[in-house]
PDB file of C-alpha atoms in Angstrom:
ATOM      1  CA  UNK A   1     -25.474  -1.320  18.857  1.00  0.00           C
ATOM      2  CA  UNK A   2     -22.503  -1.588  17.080  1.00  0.00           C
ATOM      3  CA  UNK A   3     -19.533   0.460  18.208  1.00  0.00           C
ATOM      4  CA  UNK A   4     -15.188   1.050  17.646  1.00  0.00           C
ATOM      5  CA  UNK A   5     -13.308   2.141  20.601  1.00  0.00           C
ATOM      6  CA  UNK A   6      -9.730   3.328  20.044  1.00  0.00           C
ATOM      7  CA  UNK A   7      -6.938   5.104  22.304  1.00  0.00           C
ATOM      8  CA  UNK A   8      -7.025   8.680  21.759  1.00  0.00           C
ATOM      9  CA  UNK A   9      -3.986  10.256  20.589  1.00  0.00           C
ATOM     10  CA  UNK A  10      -1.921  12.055  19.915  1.00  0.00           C
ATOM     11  CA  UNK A  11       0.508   9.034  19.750  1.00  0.00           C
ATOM     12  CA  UNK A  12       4.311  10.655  19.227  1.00  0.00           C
ATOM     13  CA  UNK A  13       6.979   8.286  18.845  1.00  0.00           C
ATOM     14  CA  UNK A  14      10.465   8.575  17.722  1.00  0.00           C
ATOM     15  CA  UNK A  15      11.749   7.318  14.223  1.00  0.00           C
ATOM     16  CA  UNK A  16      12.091   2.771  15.074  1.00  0.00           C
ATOM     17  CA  UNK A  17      10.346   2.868  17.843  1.00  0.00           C
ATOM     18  CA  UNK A  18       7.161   0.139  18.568  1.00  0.00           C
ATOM     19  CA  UNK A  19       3.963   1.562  17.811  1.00  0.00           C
ATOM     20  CA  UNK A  20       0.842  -0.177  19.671  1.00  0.00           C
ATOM     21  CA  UNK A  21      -2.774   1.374  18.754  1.00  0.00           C
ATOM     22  CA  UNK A  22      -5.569  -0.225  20.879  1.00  0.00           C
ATOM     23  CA  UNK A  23      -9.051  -0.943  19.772  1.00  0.00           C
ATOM     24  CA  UNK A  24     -11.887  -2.493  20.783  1.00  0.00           C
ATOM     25  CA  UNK A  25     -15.442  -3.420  19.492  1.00  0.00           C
ATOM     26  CA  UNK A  26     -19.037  -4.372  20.297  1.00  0.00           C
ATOM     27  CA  UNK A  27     -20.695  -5.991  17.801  1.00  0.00           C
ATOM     28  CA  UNK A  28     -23.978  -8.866  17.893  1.00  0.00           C
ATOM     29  CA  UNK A  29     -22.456 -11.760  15.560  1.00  0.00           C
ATOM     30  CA  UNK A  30     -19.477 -11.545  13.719  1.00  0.00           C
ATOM     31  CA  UNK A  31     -18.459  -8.581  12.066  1.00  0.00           C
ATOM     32  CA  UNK A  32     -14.843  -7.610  10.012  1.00  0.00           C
ATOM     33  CA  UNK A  33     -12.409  -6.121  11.531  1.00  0.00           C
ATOM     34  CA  UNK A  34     -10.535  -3.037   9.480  1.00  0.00           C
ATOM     35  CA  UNK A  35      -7.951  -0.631  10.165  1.00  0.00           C
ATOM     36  CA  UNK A  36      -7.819   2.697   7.725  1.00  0.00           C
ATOM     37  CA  UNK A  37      -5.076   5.441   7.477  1.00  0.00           C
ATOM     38  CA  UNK A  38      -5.696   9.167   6.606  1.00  0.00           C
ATOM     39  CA  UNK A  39      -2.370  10.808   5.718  1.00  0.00           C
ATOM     40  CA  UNK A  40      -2.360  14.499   6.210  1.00  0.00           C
ATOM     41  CA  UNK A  41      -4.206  16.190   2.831  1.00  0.00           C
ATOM     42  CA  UNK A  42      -5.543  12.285   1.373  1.00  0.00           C
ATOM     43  CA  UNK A  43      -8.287  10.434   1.767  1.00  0.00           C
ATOM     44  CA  UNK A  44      -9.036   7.348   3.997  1.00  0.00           C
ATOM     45  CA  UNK A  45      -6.801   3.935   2.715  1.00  0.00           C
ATOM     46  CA  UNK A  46      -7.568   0.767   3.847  1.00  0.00           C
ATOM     47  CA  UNK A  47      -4.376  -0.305   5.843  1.00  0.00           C
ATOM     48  CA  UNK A  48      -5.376  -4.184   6.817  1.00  0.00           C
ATOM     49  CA  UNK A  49      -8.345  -5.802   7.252  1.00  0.00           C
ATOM     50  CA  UNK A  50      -9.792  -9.425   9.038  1.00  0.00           C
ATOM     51  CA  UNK A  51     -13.058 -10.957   8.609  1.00  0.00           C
ATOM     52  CA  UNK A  52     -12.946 -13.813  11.625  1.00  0.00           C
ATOM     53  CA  UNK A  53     -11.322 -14.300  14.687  1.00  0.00           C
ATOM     54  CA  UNK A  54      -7.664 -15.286  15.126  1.00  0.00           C
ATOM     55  CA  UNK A  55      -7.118 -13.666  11.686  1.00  0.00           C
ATOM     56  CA  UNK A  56      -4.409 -11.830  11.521  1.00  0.00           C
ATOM     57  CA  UNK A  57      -4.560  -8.674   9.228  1.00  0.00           C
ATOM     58  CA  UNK A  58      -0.917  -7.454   7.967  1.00  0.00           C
ATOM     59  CA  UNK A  59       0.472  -4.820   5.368  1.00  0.00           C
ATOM     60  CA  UNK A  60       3.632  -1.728   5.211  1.00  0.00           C
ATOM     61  CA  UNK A  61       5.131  -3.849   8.148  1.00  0.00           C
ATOM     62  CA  UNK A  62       1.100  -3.161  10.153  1.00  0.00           C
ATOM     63  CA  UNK A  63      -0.428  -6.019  11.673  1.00  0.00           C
ATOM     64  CA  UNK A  64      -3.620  -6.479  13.578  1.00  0.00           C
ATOM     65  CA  UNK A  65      -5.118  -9.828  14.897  1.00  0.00           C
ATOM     66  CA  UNK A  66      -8.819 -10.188  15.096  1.00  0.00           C
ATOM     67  CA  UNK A  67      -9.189 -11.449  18.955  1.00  0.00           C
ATOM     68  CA  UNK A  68     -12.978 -12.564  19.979  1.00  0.00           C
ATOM     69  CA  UNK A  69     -12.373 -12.970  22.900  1.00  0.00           C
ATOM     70  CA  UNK A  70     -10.977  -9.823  23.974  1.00  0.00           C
ATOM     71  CA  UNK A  71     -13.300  -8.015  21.278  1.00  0.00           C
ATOM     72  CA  UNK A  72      -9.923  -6.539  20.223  1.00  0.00           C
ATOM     73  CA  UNK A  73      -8.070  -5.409  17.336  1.00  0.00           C
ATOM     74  CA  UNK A  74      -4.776  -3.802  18.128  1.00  0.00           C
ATOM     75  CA  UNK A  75      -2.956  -1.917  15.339  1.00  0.00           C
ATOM     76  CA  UNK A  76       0.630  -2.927  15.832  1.00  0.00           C
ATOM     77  CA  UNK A  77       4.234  -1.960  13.934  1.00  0.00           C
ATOM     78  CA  UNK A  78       7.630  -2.872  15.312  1.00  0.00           C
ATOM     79  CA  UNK A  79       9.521  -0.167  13.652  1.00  0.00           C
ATOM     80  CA  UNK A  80       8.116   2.793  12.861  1.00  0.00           C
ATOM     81  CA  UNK A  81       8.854   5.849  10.408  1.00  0.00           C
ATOM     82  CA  UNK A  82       8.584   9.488   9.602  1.00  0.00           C
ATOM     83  CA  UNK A  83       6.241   8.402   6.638  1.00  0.00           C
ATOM     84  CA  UNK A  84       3.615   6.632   9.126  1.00  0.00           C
ATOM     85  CA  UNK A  85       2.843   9.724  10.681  1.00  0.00           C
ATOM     86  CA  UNK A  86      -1.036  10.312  10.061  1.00  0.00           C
ATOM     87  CA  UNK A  87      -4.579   9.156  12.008  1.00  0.00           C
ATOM     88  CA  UNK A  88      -5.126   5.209  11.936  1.00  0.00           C
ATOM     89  CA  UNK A  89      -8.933   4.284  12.488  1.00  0.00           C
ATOM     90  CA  UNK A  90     -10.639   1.002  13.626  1.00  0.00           C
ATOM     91  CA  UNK A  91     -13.499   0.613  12.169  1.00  0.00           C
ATOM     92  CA  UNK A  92     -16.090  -2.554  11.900  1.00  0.00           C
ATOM     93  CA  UNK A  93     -18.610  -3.696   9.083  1.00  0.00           C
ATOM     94  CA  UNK A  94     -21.146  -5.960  10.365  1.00  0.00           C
ATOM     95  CA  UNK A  95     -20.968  -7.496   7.109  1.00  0.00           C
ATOM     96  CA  UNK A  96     -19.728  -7.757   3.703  1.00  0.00           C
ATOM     97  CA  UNK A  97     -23.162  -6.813   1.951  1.00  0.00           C
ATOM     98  CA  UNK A  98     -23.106  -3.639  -0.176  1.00  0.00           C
ATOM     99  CA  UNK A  99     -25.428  -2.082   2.262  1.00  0.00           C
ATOM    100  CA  UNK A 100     -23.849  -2.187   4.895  1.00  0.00           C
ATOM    101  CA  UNK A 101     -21.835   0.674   6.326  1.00  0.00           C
ATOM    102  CA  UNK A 102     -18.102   1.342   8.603  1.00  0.00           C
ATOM    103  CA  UNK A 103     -18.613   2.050  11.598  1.00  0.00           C
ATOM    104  CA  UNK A 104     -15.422   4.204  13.224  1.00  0.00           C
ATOM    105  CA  UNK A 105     -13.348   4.887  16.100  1.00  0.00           C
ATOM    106  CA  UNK A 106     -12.683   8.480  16.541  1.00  0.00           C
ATOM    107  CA  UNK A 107      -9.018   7.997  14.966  1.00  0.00           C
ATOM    108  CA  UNK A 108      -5.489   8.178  16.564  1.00  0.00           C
ATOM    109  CA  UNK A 109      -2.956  10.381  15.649  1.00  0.00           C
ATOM    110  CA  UNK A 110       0.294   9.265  14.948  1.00  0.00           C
ATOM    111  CA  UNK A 111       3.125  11.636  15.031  1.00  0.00           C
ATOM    112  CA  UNK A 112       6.740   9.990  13.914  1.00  0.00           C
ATOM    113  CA  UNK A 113      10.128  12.417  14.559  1.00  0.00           C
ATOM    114  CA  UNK A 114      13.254  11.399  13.036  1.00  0.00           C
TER     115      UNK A 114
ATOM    116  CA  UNK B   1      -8.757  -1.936  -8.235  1.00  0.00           C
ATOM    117  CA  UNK B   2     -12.272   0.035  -6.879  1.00  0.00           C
ATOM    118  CA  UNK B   3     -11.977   3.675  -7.262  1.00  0.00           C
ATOM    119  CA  UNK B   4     -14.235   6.116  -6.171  1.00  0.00           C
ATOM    120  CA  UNK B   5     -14.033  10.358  -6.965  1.00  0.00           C
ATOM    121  CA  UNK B   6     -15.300  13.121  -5.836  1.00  0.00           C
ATOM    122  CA  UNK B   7     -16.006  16.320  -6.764  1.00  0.00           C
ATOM    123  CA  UNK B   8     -15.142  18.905  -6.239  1.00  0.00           C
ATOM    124  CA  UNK B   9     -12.475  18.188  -3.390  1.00  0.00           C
ATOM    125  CA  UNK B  10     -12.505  22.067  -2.265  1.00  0.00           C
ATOM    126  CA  UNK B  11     -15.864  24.863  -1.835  1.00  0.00           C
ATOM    127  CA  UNK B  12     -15.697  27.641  -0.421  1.00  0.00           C
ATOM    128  CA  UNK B  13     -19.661  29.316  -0.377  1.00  0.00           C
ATOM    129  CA  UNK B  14     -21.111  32.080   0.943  1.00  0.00           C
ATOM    130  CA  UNK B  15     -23.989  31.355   3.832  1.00  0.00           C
ATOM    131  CA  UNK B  16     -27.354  30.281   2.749  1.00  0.00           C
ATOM    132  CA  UNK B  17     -26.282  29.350  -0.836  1.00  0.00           C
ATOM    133  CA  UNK B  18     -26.820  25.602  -1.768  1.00  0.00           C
ATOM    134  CA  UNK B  19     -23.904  23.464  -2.977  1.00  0.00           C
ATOM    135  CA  UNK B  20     -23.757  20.394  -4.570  1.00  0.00           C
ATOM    136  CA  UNK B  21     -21.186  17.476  -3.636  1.00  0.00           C
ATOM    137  CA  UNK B  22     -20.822  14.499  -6.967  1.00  0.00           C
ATOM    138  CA  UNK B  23     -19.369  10.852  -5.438  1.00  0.00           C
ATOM    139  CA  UNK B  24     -18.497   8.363  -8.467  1.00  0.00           C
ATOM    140  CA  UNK B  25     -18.032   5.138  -8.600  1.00  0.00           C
ATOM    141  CA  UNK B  26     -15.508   4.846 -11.623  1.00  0.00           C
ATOM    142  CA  UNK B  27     -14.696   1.138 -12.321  1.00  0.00           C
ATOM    143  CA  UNK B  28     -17.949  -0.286 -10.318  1.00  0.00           C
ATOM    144  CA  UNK B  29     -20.950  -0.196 -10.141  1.00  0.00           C
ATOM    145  CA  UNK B  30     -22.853   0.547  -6.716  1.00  0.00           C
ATOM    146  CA  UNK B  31     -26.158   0.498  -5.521  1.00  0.00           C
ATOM    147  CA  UNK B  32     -25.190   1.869  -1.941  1.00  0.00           C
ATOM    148  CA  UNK B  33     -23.171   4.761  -1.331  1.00  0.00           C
ATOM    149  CA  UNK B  34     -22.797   6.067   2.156  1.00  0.00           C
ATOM    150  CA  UNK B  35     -22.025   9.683   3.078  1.00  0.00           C
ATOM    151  CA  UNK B  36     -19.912  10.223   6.073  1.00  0.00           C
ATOM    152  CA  UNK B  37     -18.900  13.845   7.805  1.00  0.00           C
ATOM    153  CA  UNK B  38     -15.480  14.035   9.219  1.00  0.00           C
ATOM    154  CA  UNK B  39     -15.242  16.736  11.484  1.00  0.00           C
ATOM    155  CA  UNK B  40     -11.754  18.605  12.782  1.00  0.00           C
ATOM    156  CA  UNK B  41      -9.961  16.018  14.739  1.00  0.00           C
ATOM    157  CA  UNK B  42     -12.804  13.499  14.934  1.00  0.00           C
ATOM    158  CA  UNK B  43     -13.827  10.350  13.403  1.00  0.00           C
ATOM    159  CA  UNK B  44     -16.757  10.131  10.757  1.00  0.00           C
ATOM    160  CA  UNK B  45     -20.078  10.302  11.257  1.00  0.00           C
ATOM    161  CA  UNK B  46     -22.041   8.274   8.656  1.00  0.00           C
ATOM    162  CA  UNK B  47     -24.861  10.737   7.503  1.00  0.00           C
ATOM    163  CA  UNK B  48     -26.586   8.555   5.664  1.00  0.00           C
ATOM    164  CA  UNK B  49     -27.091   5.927   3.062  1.00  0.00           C
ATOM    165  CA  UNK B  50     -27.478   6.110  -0.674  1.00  0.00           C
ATOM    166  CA  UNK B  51     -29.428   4.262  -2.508  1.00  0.00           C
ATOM    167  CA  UNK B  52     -29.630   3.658  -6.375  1.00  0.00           C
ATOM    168  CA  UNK B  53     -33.527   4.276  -7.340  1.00  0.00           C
ATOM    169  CA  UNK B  54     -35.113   4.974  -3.930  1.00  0.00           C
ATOM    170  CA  UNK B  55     -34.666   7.619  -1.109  1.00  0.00           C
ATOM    171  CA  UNK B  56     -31.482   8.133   0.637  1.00  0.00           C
ATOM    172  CA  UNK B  57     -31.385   6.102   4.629  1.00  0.00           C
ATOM    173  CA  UNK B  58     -30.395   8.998   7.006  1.00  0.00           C
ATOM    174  CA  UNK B  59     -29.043   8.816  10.040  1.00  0.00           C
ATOM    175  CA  UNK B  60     -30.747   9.664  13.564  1.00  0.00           C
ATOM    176  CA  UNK B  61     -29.645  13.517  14.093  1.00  0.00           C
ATOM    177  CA  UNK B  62     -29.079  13.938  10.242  1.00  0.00           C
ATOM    178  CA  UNK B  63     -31.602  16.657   8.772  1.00  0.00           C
ATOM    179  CA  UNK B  64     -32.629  15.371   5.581  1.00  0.00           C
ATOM    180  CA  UNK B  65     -34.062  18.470   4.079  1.00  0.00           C
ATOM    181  CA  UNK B  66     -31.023  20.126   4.767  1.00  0.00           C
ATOM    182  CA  UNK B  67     -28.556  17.321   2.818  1.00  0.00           C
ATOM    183  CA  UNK B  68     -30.002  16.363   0.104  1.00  0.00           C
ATOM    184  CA  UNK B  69     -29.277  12.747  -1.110  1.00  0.00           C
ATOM    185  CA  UNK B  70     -30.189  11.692  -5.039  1.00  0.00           C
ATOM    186  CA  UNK B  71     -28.443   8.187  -6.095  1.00  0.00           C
ATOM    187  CA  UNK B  72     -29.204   9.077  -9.976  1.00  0.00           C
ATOM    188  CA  UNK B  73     -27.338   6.016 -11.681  1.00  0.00           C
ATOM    189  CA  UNK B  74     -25.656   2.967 -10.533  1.00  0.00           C
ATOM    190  CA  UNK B  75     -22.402   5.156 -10.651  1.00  0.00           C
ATOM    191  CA  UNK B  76     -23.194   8.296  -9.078  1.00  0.00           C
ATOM    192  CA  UNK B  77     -24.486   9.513  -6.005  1.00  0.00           C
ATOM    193  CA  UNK B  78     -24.956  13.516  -4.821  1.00  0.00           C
ATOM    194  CA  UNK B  79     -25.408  15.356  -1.904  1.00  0.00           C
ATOM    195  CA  UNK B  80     -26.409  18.926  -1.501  1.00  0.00           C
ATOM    196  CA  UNK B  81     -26.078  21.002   1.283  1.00  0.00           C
ATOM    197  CA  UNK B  82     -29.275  23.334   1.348  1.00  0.00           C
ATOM    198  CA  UNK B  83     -28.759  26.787   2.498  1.00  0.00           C
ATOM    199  CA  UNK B  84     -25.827  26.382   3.755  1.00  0.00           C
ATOM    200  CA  UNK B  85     -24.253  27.698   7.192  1.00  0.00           C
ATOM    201  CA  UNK B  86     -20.543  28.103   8.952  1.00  0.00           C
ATOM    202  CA  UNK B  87     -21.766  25.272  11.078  1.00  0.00           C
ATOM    203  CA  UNK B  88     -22.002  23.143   8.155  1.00  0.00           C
ATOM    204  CA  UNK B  89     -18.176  23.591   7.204  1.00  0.00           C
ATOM    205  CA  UNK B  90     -16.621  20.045   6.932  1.00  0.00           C
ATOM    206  CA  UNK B  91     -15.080  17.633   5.338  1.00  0.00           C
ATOM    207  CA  UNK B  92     -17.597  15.354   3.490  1.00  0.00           C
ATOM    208  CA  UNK B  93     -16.771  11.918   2.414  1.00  0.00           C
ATOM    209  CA  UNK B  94     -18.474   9.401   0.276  1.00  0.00           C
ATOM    210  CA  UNK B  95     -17.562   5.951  -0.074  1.00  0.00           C
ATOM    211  CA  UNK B  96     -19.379   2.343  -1.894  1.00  0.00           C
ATOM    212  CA  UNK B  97     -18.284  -0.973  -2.320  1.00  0.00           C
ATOM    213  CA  UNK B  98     -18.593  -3.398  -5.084  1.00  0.00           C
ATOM    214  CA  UNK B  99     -21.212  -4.988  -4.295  1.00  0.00           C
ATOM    215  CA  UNK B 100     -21.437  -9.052  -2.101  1.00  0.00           C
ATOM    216  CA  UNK B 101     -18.592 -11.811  -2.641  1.00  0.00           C
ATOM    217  CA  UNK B 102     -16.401 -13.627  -0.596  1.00  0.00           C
ATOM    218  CA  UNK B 103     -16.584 -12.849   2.871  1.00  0.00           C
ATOM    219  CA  UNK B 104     -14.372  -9.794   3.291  1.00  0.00           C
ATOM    220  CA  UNK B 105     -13.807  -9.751  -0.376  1.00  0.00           C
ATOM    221  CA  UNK B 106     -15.626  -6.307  -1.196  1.00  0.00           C
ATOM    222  CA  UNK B 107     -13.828  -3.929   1.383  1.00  0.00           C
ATOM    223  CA  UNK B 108     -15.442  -0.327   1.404  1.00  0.00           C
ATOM    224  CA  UNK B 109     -13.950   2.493  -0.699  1.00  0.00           C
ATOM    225  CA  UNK B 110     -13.718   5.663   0.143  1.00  0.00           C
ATOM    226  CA  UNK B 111     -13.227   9.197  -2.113  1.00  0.00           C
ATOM    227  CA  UNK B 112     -10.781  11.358  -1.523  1.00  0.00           C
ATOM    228  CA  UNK B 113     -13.669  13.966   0.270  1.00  0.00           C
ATOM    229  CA  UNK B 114     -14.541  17.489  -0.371  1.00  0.00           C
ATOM    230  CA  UNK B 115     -13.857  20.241   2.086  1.00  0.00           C
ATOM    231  CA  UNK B 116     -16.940  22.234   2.441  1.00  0.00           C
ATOM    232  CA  UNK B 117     -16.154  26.485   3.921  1.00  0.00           C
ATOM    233  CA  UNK B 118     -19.129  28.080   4.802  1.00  0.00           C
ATOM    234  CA  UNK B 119     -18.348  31.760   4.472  1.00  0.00           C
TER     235      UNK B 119
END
């Protein structure tokens, strides 16, 4: 079956630092690639998203490359801030059809000090 | 863009009352919704998928007589937690998408979730 694997947290880092959040997937054929954020009190956001390998998903200074050959999709900033402090999740959709669901890592916690 | 609300976001019952969870789809229609539990410090757990017209899709482990699932309209989905328990305190979280396009195109949107206390 289809399944996310992510580091676990907590992830604490200081305020510029390089933030690296692994994640890996199994998947049969080709699914998209997302990465969400949860902010503390808010709802899931879609951070960055790629639907095919080599893609390279970017937003807020994020990036994430879709890598089939690794089954990998690394969350990735080079300069972190207080204000990114909340739990990223990997997640996969087998496909774009309304039916079909996200499947999620367990999330990472990100923790930023000044 | 998509938007999709909840309501309420916070419920605070007593045990073995019944309370009922709205999802909306506000600028979109959808004929899937899917219902995901978020438990302390964990990822979600999809529950189980709505559909528009015909009977919810639950998950392996999920007891449907226990969370009710009714997809009334093209813009609204429910789910009721049946005599309720402490066990089933969580954070419940509904999400849909647009509906096919562009590969990638329709990305998944999620509500903002309603925190469920079991008293």
């Amino acid at each position: 079956g289809n399944s996310v694997t992510q580091m676990e947290g907590p992830v604490t880092l200081s305020e510029e630092a390089f933030l690296t959040i692994n994640c890996t997937y199994t998947a049969t054929g080709y699914p998209s690639l997302f990465w969400y954020v949860q902010y503390p009190g808010e709802g899931l956001q879609l951070l960055l998203k790629a639907t095919k390998a080599d893609d390279k998903g970017s937003n807020k200074g994020f990036e994430a490359t879709y890598r089939k050959e690794t089954t990998s999709f690394h969350l990735e900033k080079g300069s972190v801030q207080v204000s990114d402090s909340a739990v990223y999740f990997c997640a996969l959709s087998a496909s774009n059809q309304a039916g079909t669901a996200l499947i999620f890592g367990k999330g990472t916690t990100l923790s930023v000090s000044s | 863009g998509a938007v999709v609300s909840q309501h309420p976001s916070r419920v605070i019952c007593k045990s073995g009352t019944s309370v009922k969870i709205e999802c909306r789809s506000l600028d979109f229609q959808a004929t899937t919704m899917f219902w995901y539990r978020q438990f302390p410090k964990k990822s979600l757990m999809l529950m189980a998928t709505s559909n528009e017209g015909s009977k919810a899709t639950y998950e392996q482990g999920v007891e449907k007589d226990k969370f009710l699932i009714n997809h009334a309209s093209l813009t609204l989905s429910t789910l009721t937690v049946t005599s309720a328990h402490p066990e089933d305190s969580s954070f419940y979280i509904c999400s849909a998408r647009p509906g096919t396009g562009p590969p990638g195109a329709n990305v998944l949107t999620f509500g903002a979730g309603s925190r469920l206390t079991v008293l």
